[in-house]
PDB file of C-alpha atoms in Angstrom:
ATOM      1  CA  UNK A   1      39.040 114.129 160.320  1.00 42.00           C
ATOM      2  CA  UNK A   2      40.803 113.353 163.622  1.00 37.00           C
ATOM      3  CA  UNK A   3      43.629 115.733 164.626  1.00 48.00           C
ATOM      4  CA  UNK A   4      46.205 112.947 164.495  1.00 50.00           C
ATOM      5  CA  UNK A   5      45.484 113.301 160.649  1.00 55.00           C
ATOM      6  CA  UNK A   6      47.206 116.632 160.735  1.00 62.00           C
ATOM      7  CA  UNK A   7      50.367 114.938 161.597  1.00 58.00           C
ATOM      8  CA  UNK A   8      50.035 112.207 158.889  1.00 69.00           C
ATOM      9  CA  UNK A   9      48.512 113.957 155.882  1.00 80.00           C
ATOM     10  CA  UNK A  10      50.264 116.569 153.916  1.00 87.00           C
ATOM     11  CA  UNK A  11      47.449 118.774 152.777  1.00 88.00           C
ATOM     12  CA  UNK A  12      49.920 120.823 150.496  1.00 91.00           C
ATOM     13  CA  UNK A  13      51.086 117.721 148.631  1.00 91.00           C
ATOM     14  CA  UNK A  14      47.483 116.672 148.126  1.00 91.00           C
ATOM     15  CA  UNK A  15      46.673 119.703 146.482  1.00 93.00           C
ATOM     16  CA  UNK A  16      49.930 119.840 144.533  1.00 93.00           C
ATOM     17  CA  UNK A  17      51.166 123.116 145.893  1.00 93.00           C
ATOM     18  CA  UNK A  18      54.076 124.432 148.022  1.00 92.00           C
ATOM     19  CA  UNK A  19      53.972 125.401 151.730  1.00 90.00           C
ATOM     20  CA  UNK A  20      54.230 128.874 150.841  1.00 91.00           C
ATOM     21  CA  UNK A  21      51.374 128.810 148.214  1.00 92.00           C
ATOM     22  CA  UNK A  22      49.084 131.743 148.160  1.00 92.00           C
ATOM     23  CA  UNK A  23      45.389 131.951 148.946  1.00 90.00           C
ATOM     24  CA  UNK A  24      44.892 132.252 145.153  1.00 91.00           C
ATOM     25  CA  UNK A  25      47.325 129.266 144.121  1.00 92.00           C
ATOM     26  CA  UNK A  26      45.483 126.909 146.628  1.00 91.00           C
ATOM     27  CA  UNK A  27      42.125 127.850 145.200  1.00 90.00           C
ATOM     28  CA  UNK A  28      43.081 127.581 141.731  1.00 91.00           C
ATOM     29  CA  UNK A  29      44.501 123.825 142.293  1.00 92.00           C
ATOM     30  CA  UNK A  30      41.654 122.890 144.635  1.00 89.00           C
ATOM     31  CA  UNK A  31      39.201 123.891 141.520  1.00 88.00           C
ATOM     32  CA  UNK A  32      41.160 121.912 139.133  1.00 90.00           C
ATOM     33  CA  UNK A  33      41.179 118.661 141.209  1.00 91.00           C
ATOM     34  CA  UNK A  34      37.553 119.067 141.967  1.00 86.00           C
ATOM     35  CA  UNK A  35      36.460 119.194 138.436  1.00 85.00           C
ATOM     36  CA  UNK A  36      38.611 115.974 137.934  1.00 88.00           C
ATOM     37  CA  UNK A  37      37.540 114.034 140.508  1.00 87.00           C
ATOM     38  CA  UNK A  38      34.102 115.239 141.304  1.00 83.00           C
ATOM     39  CA  UNK A  39      31.632 112.141 141.786  1.00 78.00           C
ATOM     40  CA  UNK A  40      29.337 113.622 138.846  1.00 76.00           C
ATOM     41  CA  UNK A  41      32.157 113.381 136.692  1.00 80.00           C
ATOM     42  CA  UNK A  42      33.193 109.894 138.029  1.00 82.00           C
ATOM     43  CA  UNK A  43      29.827 107.849 138.716  1.00 81.00           C
ATOM     44  CA  UNK A  44      30.314 104.710 140.471  1.00 82.00           C
ATOM     45  CA  UNK A  45      34.241 105.189 140.992  1.00 86.00           C
ATOM     46  CA  UNK A  46      35.036 104.837 144.579  1.00 85.00           C
ATOM     47  CA  UNK A  47      38.622 106.106 144.049  1.00 88.00           C
ATOM     48  CA  UNK A  48      37.741 108.953 142.551  1.00 86.00           C
ATOM     49  CA  UNK A  49      35.188 109.844 145.386  1.00 84.00           C
ATOM     50  CA  UNK A  50      37.792 109.158 148.069  1.00 86.00           C
ATOM     51  CA  UNK A  51      40.330 111.442 146.221  1.00 89.00           C
ATOM     52  CA  UNK A  52      37.448 114.017 145.925  1.00 87.00           C
ATOM     53  CA  UNK A  53      37.039 113.862 149.663  1.00 86.00           C
ATOM     54  CA  UNK A  54      40.561 114.111 150.444  1.00 87.00           C
ATOM     55  CA  UNK A  55      41.251 117.327 148.426  1.00 88.00           C
ATOM     56  CA  UNK A  56      38.095 118.651 149.978  1.00 86.00           C
ATOM     57  CA  UNK A  57      39.524 118.191 153.443  1.00 84.00           C
ATOM     58  CA  UNK A  58      42.639 119.749 152.328  1.00 86.00           C
ATOM     59  CA  UNK A  59      41.090 122.804 150.880  1.00 89.00           C
ATOM     60  CA  UNK A  60      38.743 123.186 153.842  1.00 84.00           C
ATOM     61  CA  UNK A  61      41.762 123.835 155.974  1.00 86.00           C
ATOM     62  CA  UNK A  62      44.312 125.527 153.797  1.00 89.00           C
ATOM     63  CA  UNK A  63      41.502 128.092 152.600  1.00 88.00           C
ATOM     64  CA  UNK A  64      41.006 129.100 156.087  1.00 85.00           C
ATOM     65  CA  UNK A  65      43.612 131.622 157.314  1.00 86.00           C
ATOM     66  CA  UNK A  66      43.370 130.365 161.141  1.00 83.00           C
ATOM     67  CA  UNK A  67      42.903 126.779 160.501  1.00 83.00           C
ATOM     68  CA  UNK A  68      46.085 126.796 158.199  1.00 88.00           C
ATOM     69  CA  UNK A  69      48.132 128.512 160.616  1.00 85.00           C
ATOM     70  CA  UNK A  70      47.076 126.013 163.205  1.00 81.00           C
ATOM     71  CA  UNK A  71      47.540 123.311 160.818  1.00 81.00           C
ATOM     72  CA  UNK A  72      51.176 124.375 160.116  1.00 83.00           C
ATOM     73  CA  UNK A  73      52.044 124.653 163.941  1.00 78.00           C
ATOM     74  CA  UNK A  74      50.777 121.258 164.417  1.00 73.00           C
ATOM     75  CA  UNK A  75      52.722 119.844 161.513  1.00 73.00           C
ATOM     76  CA  UNK A  76      55.903 121.665 163.007  1.00 72.00           C
ATOM     77  CA  UNK A  77      55.530 119.273 166.064  1.00 63.00           C
ATOM     78  CA  UNK A  78      56.584 116.408 164.010  1.00 53.00           C
ATOM     79  CA  UNK A  79      54.804 113.347 162.590  1.00 45.00           C
ATOM     80  CA  UNK A  80      56.089 111.267 165.688  1.00 42.00           C
ATOM     81  CA  UNK A  81      53.367 112.544 168.083  1.00 41.00           C
ATOM     82  CA  UNK A  82      50.208 110.838 168.852  1.00 41.00           C
ATOM     83  CA  UNK A  83      46.720 111.690 170.149  1.00 40.00           C
ATOM     84  CA  UNK A  84      45.797 108.708 172.290  1.00 38.00           C
ATOM     85  CA  UNK A  85      43.527 108.060 175.415  1.00 37.00           C
ATOM     86  CA  UNK A  86      45.192 108.463 178.740  1.00 38.00           C
ATOM     87  CA  UNK A  87      46.721 105.039 180.052  1.00 38.00           C
ATOM     88  CA  UNK A  88      46.104 103.482 176.728  1.00 40.00           C
ATOM     89  CA  UNK A  89      48.726 102.131 174.239  1.00 39.00           C
ATOM     90  CA  UNK A  90      50.021 105.746 173.676  1.00 39.00           C
ATOM     91  CA  UNK A  91      51.208 105.860 177.064  1.00 37.00           C
ATOM     92  CA  UNK A  92      50.540 109.099 177.717  1.00 37.00           C
ATOM     93  CA  UNK A  93      47.825 110.625 175.935  1.00 37.00           C
ATOM     94  CA  UNK A  94      48.588 114.426 175.383  1.00 35.00           C
ATOM     95  CA  UNK A  95      51.905 114.213 176.983  1.00 34.00           C
ATOM     96  CA  UNK A  96      53.273 112.729 173.842  1.00 36.00           C
ATOM     97  CA  UNK A  97      52.181 115.922 171.949  1.00 36.00           C
ATOM     98  CA  UNK A  98      53.519 118.407 174.551  1.00 36.00           C
ATOM     99  CA  UNK A  99      56.266 116.349 175.804  1.00 35.00           C
ATOM    100  CA  UNK A 100      58.774 117.346 173.593  1.00 36.00           C
ATOM    101  CA  UNK A 101      57.617 120.708 173.404  1.00 38.00           C
ATOM    102  CA  UNK A 102      58.086 121.341 177.350  1.00 37.00           C
ATOM    103  CA  UNK A 103      60.654 118.609 178.375  1.00 38.00           C
ATOM    104  CA  UNK A 104      61.157 115.777 176.378  1.00 39.00           C
ATOM    105  CA  UNK A 105      59.349 112.488 177.126  1.00 40.00           C
ATOM    106  CA  UNK A 106      56.006 113.562 178.864  1.00 39.00           C
ATOM    107  CA  UNK A 107      57.421 116.752 180.083  1.00 38.00           C
ATOM    108  CA  UNK A 108      60.276 114.823 182.321  1.00 36.00           C
ATOM    109  CA  UNK A 109      63.301 116.456 181.554  1.00 37.00           C
ATOM    110  CA  UNK A 110      65.012 117.006 177.994  1.00 35.00           C
ATOM    111  CA  UNK A 111      65.591 119.638 175.568  1.00 31.00           C
ATOM    112  CA  UNK A 112      63.245 122.643 175.887  1.00 32.00           C
ATOM    113  CA  UNK A 113      62.307 124.929 173.031  1.00 26.00           C
ATOM    114  CA  UNK A 114      61.685 128.575 173.106  1.00 28.00           C
ATOM    115  CA  UNK A 115      58.641 129.749 171.442  1.00 29.00           C
ATOM    116  CA  UNK A 116      57.986 133.389 170.098  1.00 31.00           C
ATOM    117  CA  UNK A 117      55.148 135.538 171.797  1.00 31.00           C
ATOM    118  CA  UNK A 118      51.720 134.088 170.538  1.00 35.00           C
ATOM    119  CA  UNK A 119      52.728 130.615 169.170  1.00 34.00           C
ATOM    120  CA  UNK A 120      51.906 128.823 172.329  1.00 32.00           C
ATOM    121  CA  UNK A 121      48.697 130.686 173.062  1.00 34.00           C
ATOM    122  CA  UNK A 122      47.576 130.209 169.367  1.00 36.00           C
ATOM    123  CA  UNK A 123      48.358 126.474 169.631  1.00 33.00           C
ATOM    124  CA  UNK A 124      46.708 125.908 172.674  1.00 35.00           C
ATOM    125  CA  UNK A 125      43.795 128.256 171.913  1.00 37.00           C
ATOM    126  CA  UNK A 126      43.085 126.307 168.673  1.00 38.00           C
ATOM    127  CA  UNK A 127      43.430 123.051 170.105  1.00 37.00           C
ATOM    128  CA  UNK A 128      41.291 123.755 173.406  1.00 36.00           C
ATOM    129  CA  UNK A 129      39.381 126.837 172.881  1.00 38.00           C
ATOM    130  CA  UNK A 130      39.007 127.683 169.093  1.00 40.00           C
ATOM    131  CA  UNK A 131      36.676 124.808 167.955  1.00 39.00           C
ATOM    132  CA  UNK A 132      38.753 121.738 167.598  1.00 37.00           C
ATOM    133  CA  UNK A 133      37.733 119.968 170.679  1.00 35.00           C
ATOM    134  CA  UNK A 134      34.844 120.010 173.247  1.00 35.00           C
ATOM    135  CA  UNK A 135      32.447 121.783 171.000  1.00 37.00           C
ATOM    136  CA  UNK A 136      29.099 119.944 170.452  1.00 38.00           C
ATOM    137  CA  UNK A 137      28.641 120.636 166.694  1.00 39.00           C
ATOM    138  CA  UNK A 138      32.420 120.149 165.218  1.00 38.00           C
ATOM    139  CA  UNK A 139      32.778 116.645 163.544  1.00 39.00           C
ATOM    140  CA  UNK A 140      36.321 116.070 164.092  1.00 42.00           C
ATOM    141  CA  UNK A 141      36.334 119.490 165.902  1.00 43.00           C
ATOM    142  CA  UNK A 142      33.725 118.070 168.591  1.00 42.00           C
ATOM    143  CA  UNK A 143      31.756 115.243 169.800  1.00 44.00           C
ATOM    144  CA  UNK A 144      28.635 116.038 168.137  1.00 54.00           C
ATOM    145  CA  UNK A 145      29.634 114.264 164.778  1.00 66.00           C
ATOM    146  CA  UNK A 146      30.684 115.359 161.404  1.00 81.00           C
ATOM    147  CA  UNK A 147      29.590 119.011 160.318  1.00 86.00           C
ATOM    148  CA  UNK A 148      27.311 119.383 157.042  1.00 88.00           C
ATOM    149  CA  UNK A 149      28.756 121.407 154.309  1.00 89.00           C
ATOM    150  CA  UNK A 150      27.640 125.018 153.814  1.00 89.00           C
ATOM    151  CA  UNK A 151      24.426 125.613 151.555  1.00 90.00           C
ATOM    152  CA  UNK A 152      25.054 127.629 148.228  1.00 87.00           C
ATOM    153  CA  UNK A 153      22.238 130.155 146.992  1.00 89.00           C
ATOM    154  CA  UNK A 154      21.854 130.498 143.236  1.00 88.00           C
ATOM    155  CA  UNK A 155      19.187 131.623 140.709  1.00 89.00           C
ATOM    156  CA  UNK A 156      18.315 130.399 137.425  1.00 90.00           C
ATOM    157  CA  UNK A 157      15.670 131.765 134.670  1.00 93.00           C
ATOM    158  CA  UNK A 158      13.297 129.568 132.884  1.00 93.00           C
ATOM    159  CA  UNK A 159      11.040 129.988 129.951  1.00 93.00           C
ATOM    160  CA  UNK A 160       7.418 129.830 130.644  1.00 94.00           C
ATOM    161  CA  UNK A 161       6.805 126.413 129.129  1.00 93.00           C
ATOM    162  CA  UNK A 162       9.659 124.789 131.094  1.00 93.00           C
ATOM    163  CA  UNK A 163       8.383 126.054 134.113  1.00 93.00           C
ATOM    164  CA  UNK A 164       4.958 125.017 133.487  1.00 93.00           C
ATOM    165  CA  UNK A 165       5.282 121.534 132.022  1.00 92.00           C
ATOM    166  CA  UNK A 166       8.580 120.776 133.874  1.00 92.00           C
ATOM    167  CA  UNK A 167      11.899 119.478 132.515  1.00 92.00           C
ATOM    168  CA  UNK A 168      15.357 118.188 133.312  1.00 92.00           C
ATOM    169  CA  UNK A 169      17.897 120.855 132.825  1.00 90.00           C
ATOM    170  CA  UNK A 170      21.673 121.200 133.151  1.00 89.00           C
ATOM    171  CA  UNK A 171      23.183 124.195 135.233  1.00 86.00           C
ATOM    172  CA  UNK A 172      26.794 125.170 135.517  1.00 82.00           C
ATOM    173  CA  UNK A 173      28.445 126.470 138.822  1.00 75.00           C
ATOM    174  CA  UNK A 174      30.866 129.299 139.041  1.00 72.00           C
ATOM    175  CA  UNK A 175      33.534 126.482 139.472  1.00 74.00           C
ATOM    176  CA  UNK A 176      32.496 124.824 136.035  1.00 78.00           C
ATOM    177  CA  UNK A 177      30.768 121.841 137.513  1.00 80.00           C
ATOM    178  CA  UNK A 178      27.628 120.759 135.643  1.00 87.00           C
ATOM    179  CA  UNK A 179      24.518 120.042 137.768  1.00 87.00           C
ATOM    180  CA  UNK A 180      21.462 118.212 136.447  1.00 88.00           C
ATOM    181  CA  UNK A 181      18.163 119.655 137.925  1.00 90.00           C
ATOM    182  CA  UNK A 182      14.892 118.163 137.687  1.00 90.00           C
ATOM    183  CA  UNK A 183      12.436 120.996 137.549  1.00 91.00           C
ATOM    184  CA  UNK A 184       8.779 119.979 138.570  1.00 91.00           C
ATOM    185  CA  UNK A 185       5.892 120.801 136.466  1.00 93.00           C
ATOM    186  CA  UNK A 186       4.284 124.024 137.767  1.00 93.00           C
ATOM    187  CA  UNK A 187       7.275 125.620 139.364  1.00 92.00           C
ATOM    188  CA  UNK A 188       6.407 129.260 139.885  1.00 92.00           C
ATOM    189  CA  UNK A 189       8.398 132.598 139.600  1.00 92.00           C
ATOM    190  CA  UNK A 190      10.361 133.101 142.766  1.00 93.00           C
ATOM    191  CA  UNK A 191       9.898 129.439 143.993  1.00 92.00           C
ATOM    192  CA  UNK A 192      12.896 127.661 145.581  1.00 93.00           C
ATOM    193  CA  UNK A 193      14.317 124.413 144.649  1.00 92.00           C
ATOM    194  CA  UNK A 194      16.576 122.624 147.152  1.00 92.00           C
ATOM    195  CA  UNK A 195      19.484 120.417 145.520  1.00 91.00           C
ATOM    196  CA  UNK A 196      20.465 118.235 148.402  1.00 91.00           C
ATOM    197  CA  UNK A 197      23.979 117.370 148.613  1.00 90.00           C
ATOM    198  CA  UNK A 198      24.925 119.665 145.650  1.00 87.00           C
ATOM    199  CA  UNK A 199      26.623 122.610 148.005  1.00 86.00           C
ATOM    200  CA  UNK A 200      30.043 122.908 149.629  1.00 86.00           C
ATOM    201  CA  UNK A 201      31.550 119.883 150.808  1.00 89.00           C
ATOM    202  CA  UNK A 202      31.871 118.851 154.402  1.00 88.00           C
ATOM    203  CA  UNK A 203      35.191 120.144 156.144  1.00 86.00           C
ATOM    204  CA  UNK A 204      35.426 116.783 158.273  1.00 82.00           C
ATOM    205  CA  UNK A 205      33.843 114.068 156.160  1.00 84.00           C
ATOM    206  CA  UNK A 206      30.295 114.905 156.941  1.00 87.00           C
ATOM    207  CA  UNK A 207      27.395 115.046 154.358  1.00 90.00           C
ATOM    208  CA  UNK A 208      27.905 117.975 151.764  1.00 91.00           C
ATOM    209  CA  UNK A 209      25.568 121.222 151.816  1.00 91.00           C
ATOM    210  CA  UNK A 210      22.747 121.730 149.357  1.00 92.00           C
ATOM    211  CA  UNK A 211      22.089 124.149 146.575  1.00 90.00           C
ATOM    212  CA  UNK A 212      18.929 126.681 147.119  1.00 92.00           C
ATOM    213  CA  UNK A 213      17.911 127.475 143.677  1.00 91.00           C
ATOM    214  CA  UNK A 214      15.654 130.342 143.272  1.00 93.00           C
ATOM    215  CA  UNK A 215      13.469 130.184 139.862  1.00 93.00           C
ATOM    216  CA  UNK A 216      12.954 133.191 137.759  1.00 94.00           C
ATOM    217  CA  UNK A 217      10.191 132.539 135.129  1.00 94.00           C
ATOM    218  CA  UNK A 218      10.043 134.632 131.842  1.00 94.00           C
ATOM    219  CA  UNK A 219       6.482 136.171 131.041  1.00 93.00           C
ATOM    220  CA  UNK A 220       4.563 134.317 128.032  1.00 94.00           C
ATOM    221  CA  UNK A 221       3.358 136.506 125.321  1.00 93.00           C
ATOM    222  CA  UNK A 222       0.033 134.936 125.594  1.00 94.00           C
ATOM    223  CA  UNK A 223      -0.472 133.031 128.792  1.00 96.00           C
ATOM    224  CA  UNK A 224      -0.115 134.074 132.463  1.00 95.00           C
ATOM    225  CA  UNK A 225      -0.280 132.046 135.758  1.00 94.00           C
ATOM    226  CA  UNK A 226      -3.325 131.978 137.820  1.00 93.00           C
ATOM    227  CA  UNK A 227      -2.320 129.641 140.477  1.00 92.00           C
ATOM    228  CA  UNK A 228      -2.708 126.082 138.694  1.00 93.00           C
ATOM    229  CA  UNK A 229      -4.736 127.950 135.834  1.00 96.00           C
ATOM    230  CA  UNK A 230      -3.681 129.594 132.763  1.00 96.00           C
ATOM    231  CA  UNK A 231      -5.548 132.769 131.768  1.00 96.00           C
ATOM    232  CA  UNK A 232      -5.453 134.021 128.351  1.00 96.00           C
ATOM    233  CA  UNK A 233      -7.244 137.146 126.918  1.00 96.00           C
ATOM    234  CA  UNK A 234      -9.507 136.341 123.978  1.00 95.00           C
ATOM    235  CA  UNK A 235     -10.495 139.191 121.507  1.00 95.00           C
ATOM    236  CA  UNK A 236     -13.958 138.763 119.950  1.00 95.00           C
ATOM    237  CA  UNK A 237     -15.737 141.330 117.650  1.00 93.00           C
ATOM    238  CA  UNK A 238     -18.858 143.079 118.505  1.00 90.00           C
ATOM    239  CA  UNK A 239     -21.034 140.933 116.454  1.00 90.00           C
ATOM    240  CA  UNK A 240     -19.975 137.597 118.048  1.00 94.00           C
ATOM    241  CA  UNK A 241     -20.097 139.027 121.521  1.00 94.00           C
ATOM    242  CA  UNK A 242     -23.689 140.473 120.541  1.00 91.00           C
ATOM    243  CA  UNK A 243     -24.876 137.461 118.508  1.00 93.00           C
ATOM    244  CA  UNK A 244     -22.900 134.643 119.859  1.00 95.00           C
ATOM    245  CA  UNK A 245     -20.174 132.510 117.830  1.00 95.00           C
ATOM    246  CA  UNK A 246     -17.919 129.780 118.237  1.00 96.00           C
ATOM    247  CA  UNK A 247     -14.397 130.801 118.425  1.00 95.00           C
ATOM    248  CA  UNK A 248     -10.808 129.036 118.560  1.00 95.00           C
ATOM    249  CA  UNK A 249      -8.788 129.457 121.927  1.00 95.00           C
ATOM    250  CA  UNK A 250      -5.132 128.639 122.043  1.00 94.00           C
ATOM    251  CA  UNK A 251      -3.526 126.240 124.574  1.00 94.00           C
ATOM    252  CA  UNK A 252      -0.062 126.081 125.888  1.00 93.00           C
ATOM    253  CA  UNK A 253       2.084 124.002 123.519  1.00 85.00           C
ATOM    254  CA  UNK A 254      -0.899 122.376 121.988  1.00 86.00           C
ATOM    255  CA  UNK A 255      -3.667 122.585 119.332  1.00 91.00           C
ATOM    256  CA  UNK A 256      -6.483 125.142 119.737  1.00 94.00           C
ATOM    257  CA  UNK A 257      -9.681 124.384 121.236  1.00 95.00           C
ATOM    258  CA  UNK A 258     -13.263 125.577 120.308  1.00 95.00           C
ATOM    259  CA  UNK A 259     -15.350 127.548 122.750  1.00 95.00           C
ATOM    260  CA  UNK A 260     -19.097 128.970 122.254  1.00 96.00           C
ATOM    261  CA  UNK A 261     -19.463 132.468 123.119  1.00 95.00           C
ATOM    262  CA  UNK A 262     -23.265 132.970 124.165  1.00 96.00           C
ATOM    263  CA  UNK A 263     -25.154 135.761 122.343  1.00 94.00           C
ATOM    264  CA  UNK A 264     -24.826 138.960 124.671  1.00 92.00           C
ATOM    265  CA  UNK A 265     -21.466 137.892 126.034  1.00 94.00           C
ATOM    266  CA  UNK A 266     -19.916 141.229 127.743  1.00 93.00           C
ATOM    267  CA  UNK A 267     -16.125 141.781 127.746  1.00 93.00           C
ATOM    268  CA  UNK A 268     -14.508 140.582 130.641  1.00 94.00           C
ATOM    269  CA  UNK A 269     -16.602 137.198 130.840  1.00 95.00           C
ATOM    270  CA  UNK A 270     -14.363 134.136 131.808  1.00 96.00           C
ATOM    271  CA  UNK A 271     -14.883 130.918 129.495  1.00 96.00           C
ATOM    272  CA  UNK A 272     -13.524 127.983 131.410  1.00 96.00           C
ATOM    273  CA  UNK A 273     -11.734 124.963 129.644  1.00 95.00           C
ATOM    274  CA  UNK A 274     -11.340 122.051 132.158  1.00 95.00           C
ATOM    275  CA  UNK A 275      -8.244 120.289 132.708  1.00 93.00           C
ATOM    276  CA  UNK A 276      -6.197 122.419 130.133  1.00 94.00           C
ATOM    277  CA  UNK A 277      -4.186 124.585 132.651  1.00 94.00           C
ATOM    278  CA  UNK A 278      -0.958 123.550 134.670  1.00 93.00           C
ATOM    279  CA  UNK A 279      -0.228 119.751 135.489  1.00 91.00           C
ATOM    280  CA  UNK A 280       1.561 119.438 138.541  1.00 90.00           C
ATOM    281  CA  UNK A 281       2.032 116.970 141.621  1.00 88.00           C
ATOM    282  CA  UNK A 282      -0.710 119.171 143.196  1.00 88.00           C
ATOM    283  CA  UNK A 283      -3.257 118.807 140.967  1.00 92.00           C
ATOM    284  CA  UNK A 284      -4.445 120.183 137.480  1.00 94.00           C
ATOM    285  CA  UNK A 285      -5.679 123.557 136.474  1.00 95.00           C
ATOM    286  CA  UNK A 286      -7.983 125.011 133.694  1.00 96.00           C
ATOM    287  CA  UNK A 287      -7.658 127.069 131.053  1.00 96.00           C
ATOM    288  CA  UNK A 288      -9.368 130.592 131.547  1.00 97.00           C
ATOM    289  CA  UNK A 289     -10.392 132.558 128.463  1.00 96.00           C
ATOM    290  CA  UNK A 290     -11.220 135.976 129.360  1.00 97.00           C
ATOM    291  CA  UNK A 291     -13.430 137.654 126.859  1.00 96.00           C
ATOM    292  CA  UNK A 292     -12.525 140.854 125.318  1.00 95.00           C
ATOM    293  CA  UNK A 293     -14.697 142.800 123.075  1.00 94.00           C
ATOM    294  CA  UNK A 294     -12.655 144.350 120.155  1.00 92.00           C
ATOM    295  CA  UNK A 295     -13.838 147.539 118.960  1.00 89.00           C
ATOM    296  CA  UNK A 296     -13.214 148.575 115.382  1.00 86.00           C
ATOM    297  CA  UNK A 297     -10.808 151.429 114.837  1.00 85.00           C
ATOM    298  CA  UNK A 298     -12.069 152.352 111.360  1.00 87.00           C
ATOM    299  CA  UNK A 299     -15.343 152.154 109.817  1.00 88.00           C
ATOM    300  CA  UNK A 300     -16.507 152.749 106.300  1.00 92.00           C
ATOM    301  CA  UNK A 301     -19.143 155.534 105.878  1.00 92.00           C
ATOM    302  CA  UNK A 302     -21.999 153.099 105.083  1.00 93.00           C
ATOM    303  CA  UNK A 303     -20.836 150.775 108.061  1.00 90.00           C
ATOM    304  CA  UNK A 304     -21.019 154.049 110.167  1.00 90.00           C
ATOM    305  CA  UNK A 305     -24.433 154.692 108.838  1.00 91.00           C
ATOM    306  CA  UNK A 306     -25.633 151.144 109.676  1.00 90.00           C
ATOM    307  CA  UNK A 307     -24.109 151.415 113.194  1.00 88.00           C
ATOM    308  CA  UNK A 308     -26.031 154.539 113.725  1.00 90.00           C
ATOM    309  CA  UNK A 309     -29.347 153.054 112.406  1.00 90.00           C
ATOM    310  CA  UNK A 310     -28.572 150.047 114.688  1.00 87.00           C
ATOM    311  CA  UNK A 311     -27.955 152.170 117.882  1.00 86.00           C
ATOM    312  CA  UNK A 312     -31.613 153.955 117.129  1.00 88.00           C
ATOM    313  CA  UNK A 313     -33.175 150.665 117.788  1.00 86.00           C
ATOM    314  CA  UNK A 314     -31.543 150.019 120.810  1.00 84.00           C
ATOM    315  CA  UNK A 315     -33.357 150.411 124.201  1.00 84.00           C
ATOM    316  CA  UNK A 316     -32.922 153.910 125.728  1.00 84.00           C
ATOM    317  CA  UNK A 317     -30.998 153.047 128.787  1.00 81.00           C
ATOM    318  CA  UNK A 318     -27.639 153.918 130.398  1.00 81.00           C
ATOM    319  CA  UNK A 319     -25.246 150.970 131.095  1.00 80.00           C
ATOM    320  CA  UNK A 320     -23.378 153.158 133.550  1.00 81.00           C
ATOM    321  CA  UNK A 321     -26.276 154.312 135.649  1.00 84.00           C
ATOM    322  CA  UNK A 322     -25.752 151.819 138.337  1.00 83.00           C
ATOM    323  CA  UNK A 323     -21.963 152.471 138.597  1.00 83.00           C
ATOM    324  CA  UNK A 324     -22.680 156.473 138.996  1.00 86.00           C
ATOM    325  CA  UNK A 325     -25.113 155.697 141.722  1.00 85.00           C
ATOM    326  CA  UNK A 326     -22.634 153.621 143.635  1.00 85.00           C
ATOM    327  CA  UNK A 327     -20.015 156.193 143.103  1.00 86.00           C
ATOM    328  CA  UNK A 328     -22.355 158.947 144.655  1.00 84.00           C
ATOM    329  CA  UNK A 329     -23.366 156.762 147.523  1.00 79.00           C
ATOM    330  CA  UNK A 330     -19.824 155.930 148.682  1.00 63.00           C
TER     331      UNK A 330
END
């Protein structure tokens, strides 16, 4: 926005508040209008989009104490003043603005005004030294083009399947505005998703800021992520591990698959199912079934006798011998 607009636009009227409105009243009015005219609520409506930009401009000035003070001071100068280039049609450049303040037309005689201590300094400071002109990154406040709106940080919690397979979800901002988010397949716990153009509007007509969304993923009762792989612990009986067996293993959101457990499979061995992990733009992972030999907690008298008979026929070897040797040598 050019500073000339500060003479021509009544930001209080745009928001529908009085000139002595409190900060809370201004914020409340802005939120109500923002919900009504936001482009997401009025797709393809150019008039609504223009209105949204207008109320955003008004709010950005009136919600800032210093900017509001400068705006009120500029407006008090009257709408007849003009900012024009020296020598142009305005015939006086900045003289037209300050002429009535310090001497009528261009400062060449006329009625003079008395300013309270600080008003003159505040006005000049705001116009020339407080960020309005001459700064390289201020939009209408400088010569570097419009400023981008501020980014907003937010977080949301997703269930494990949504994070793994991806989905389209709807979030609601603190202002009551709904935002649609395309969650990519394979998003991980702690990962950030940038929603471009969904942050704060620019104060001077530039592009809006972004929302930086941090994703938290609820743990799954069965599966856990290992990069693009899915890991699941699969209990097998002692007999299945010792003699071999074909078992069923669950998949995420699908039918179980059958896996062959080879005879003599120890606890902790990983059985891999190709292509049944996370499908994402970065690739496809596998399903990792980790064998866990389940020991029965209760044995019948007969079963215990059979097990002792079985143990008597096992080779006389200590499976911990190598572990103890390494422990002693370290």
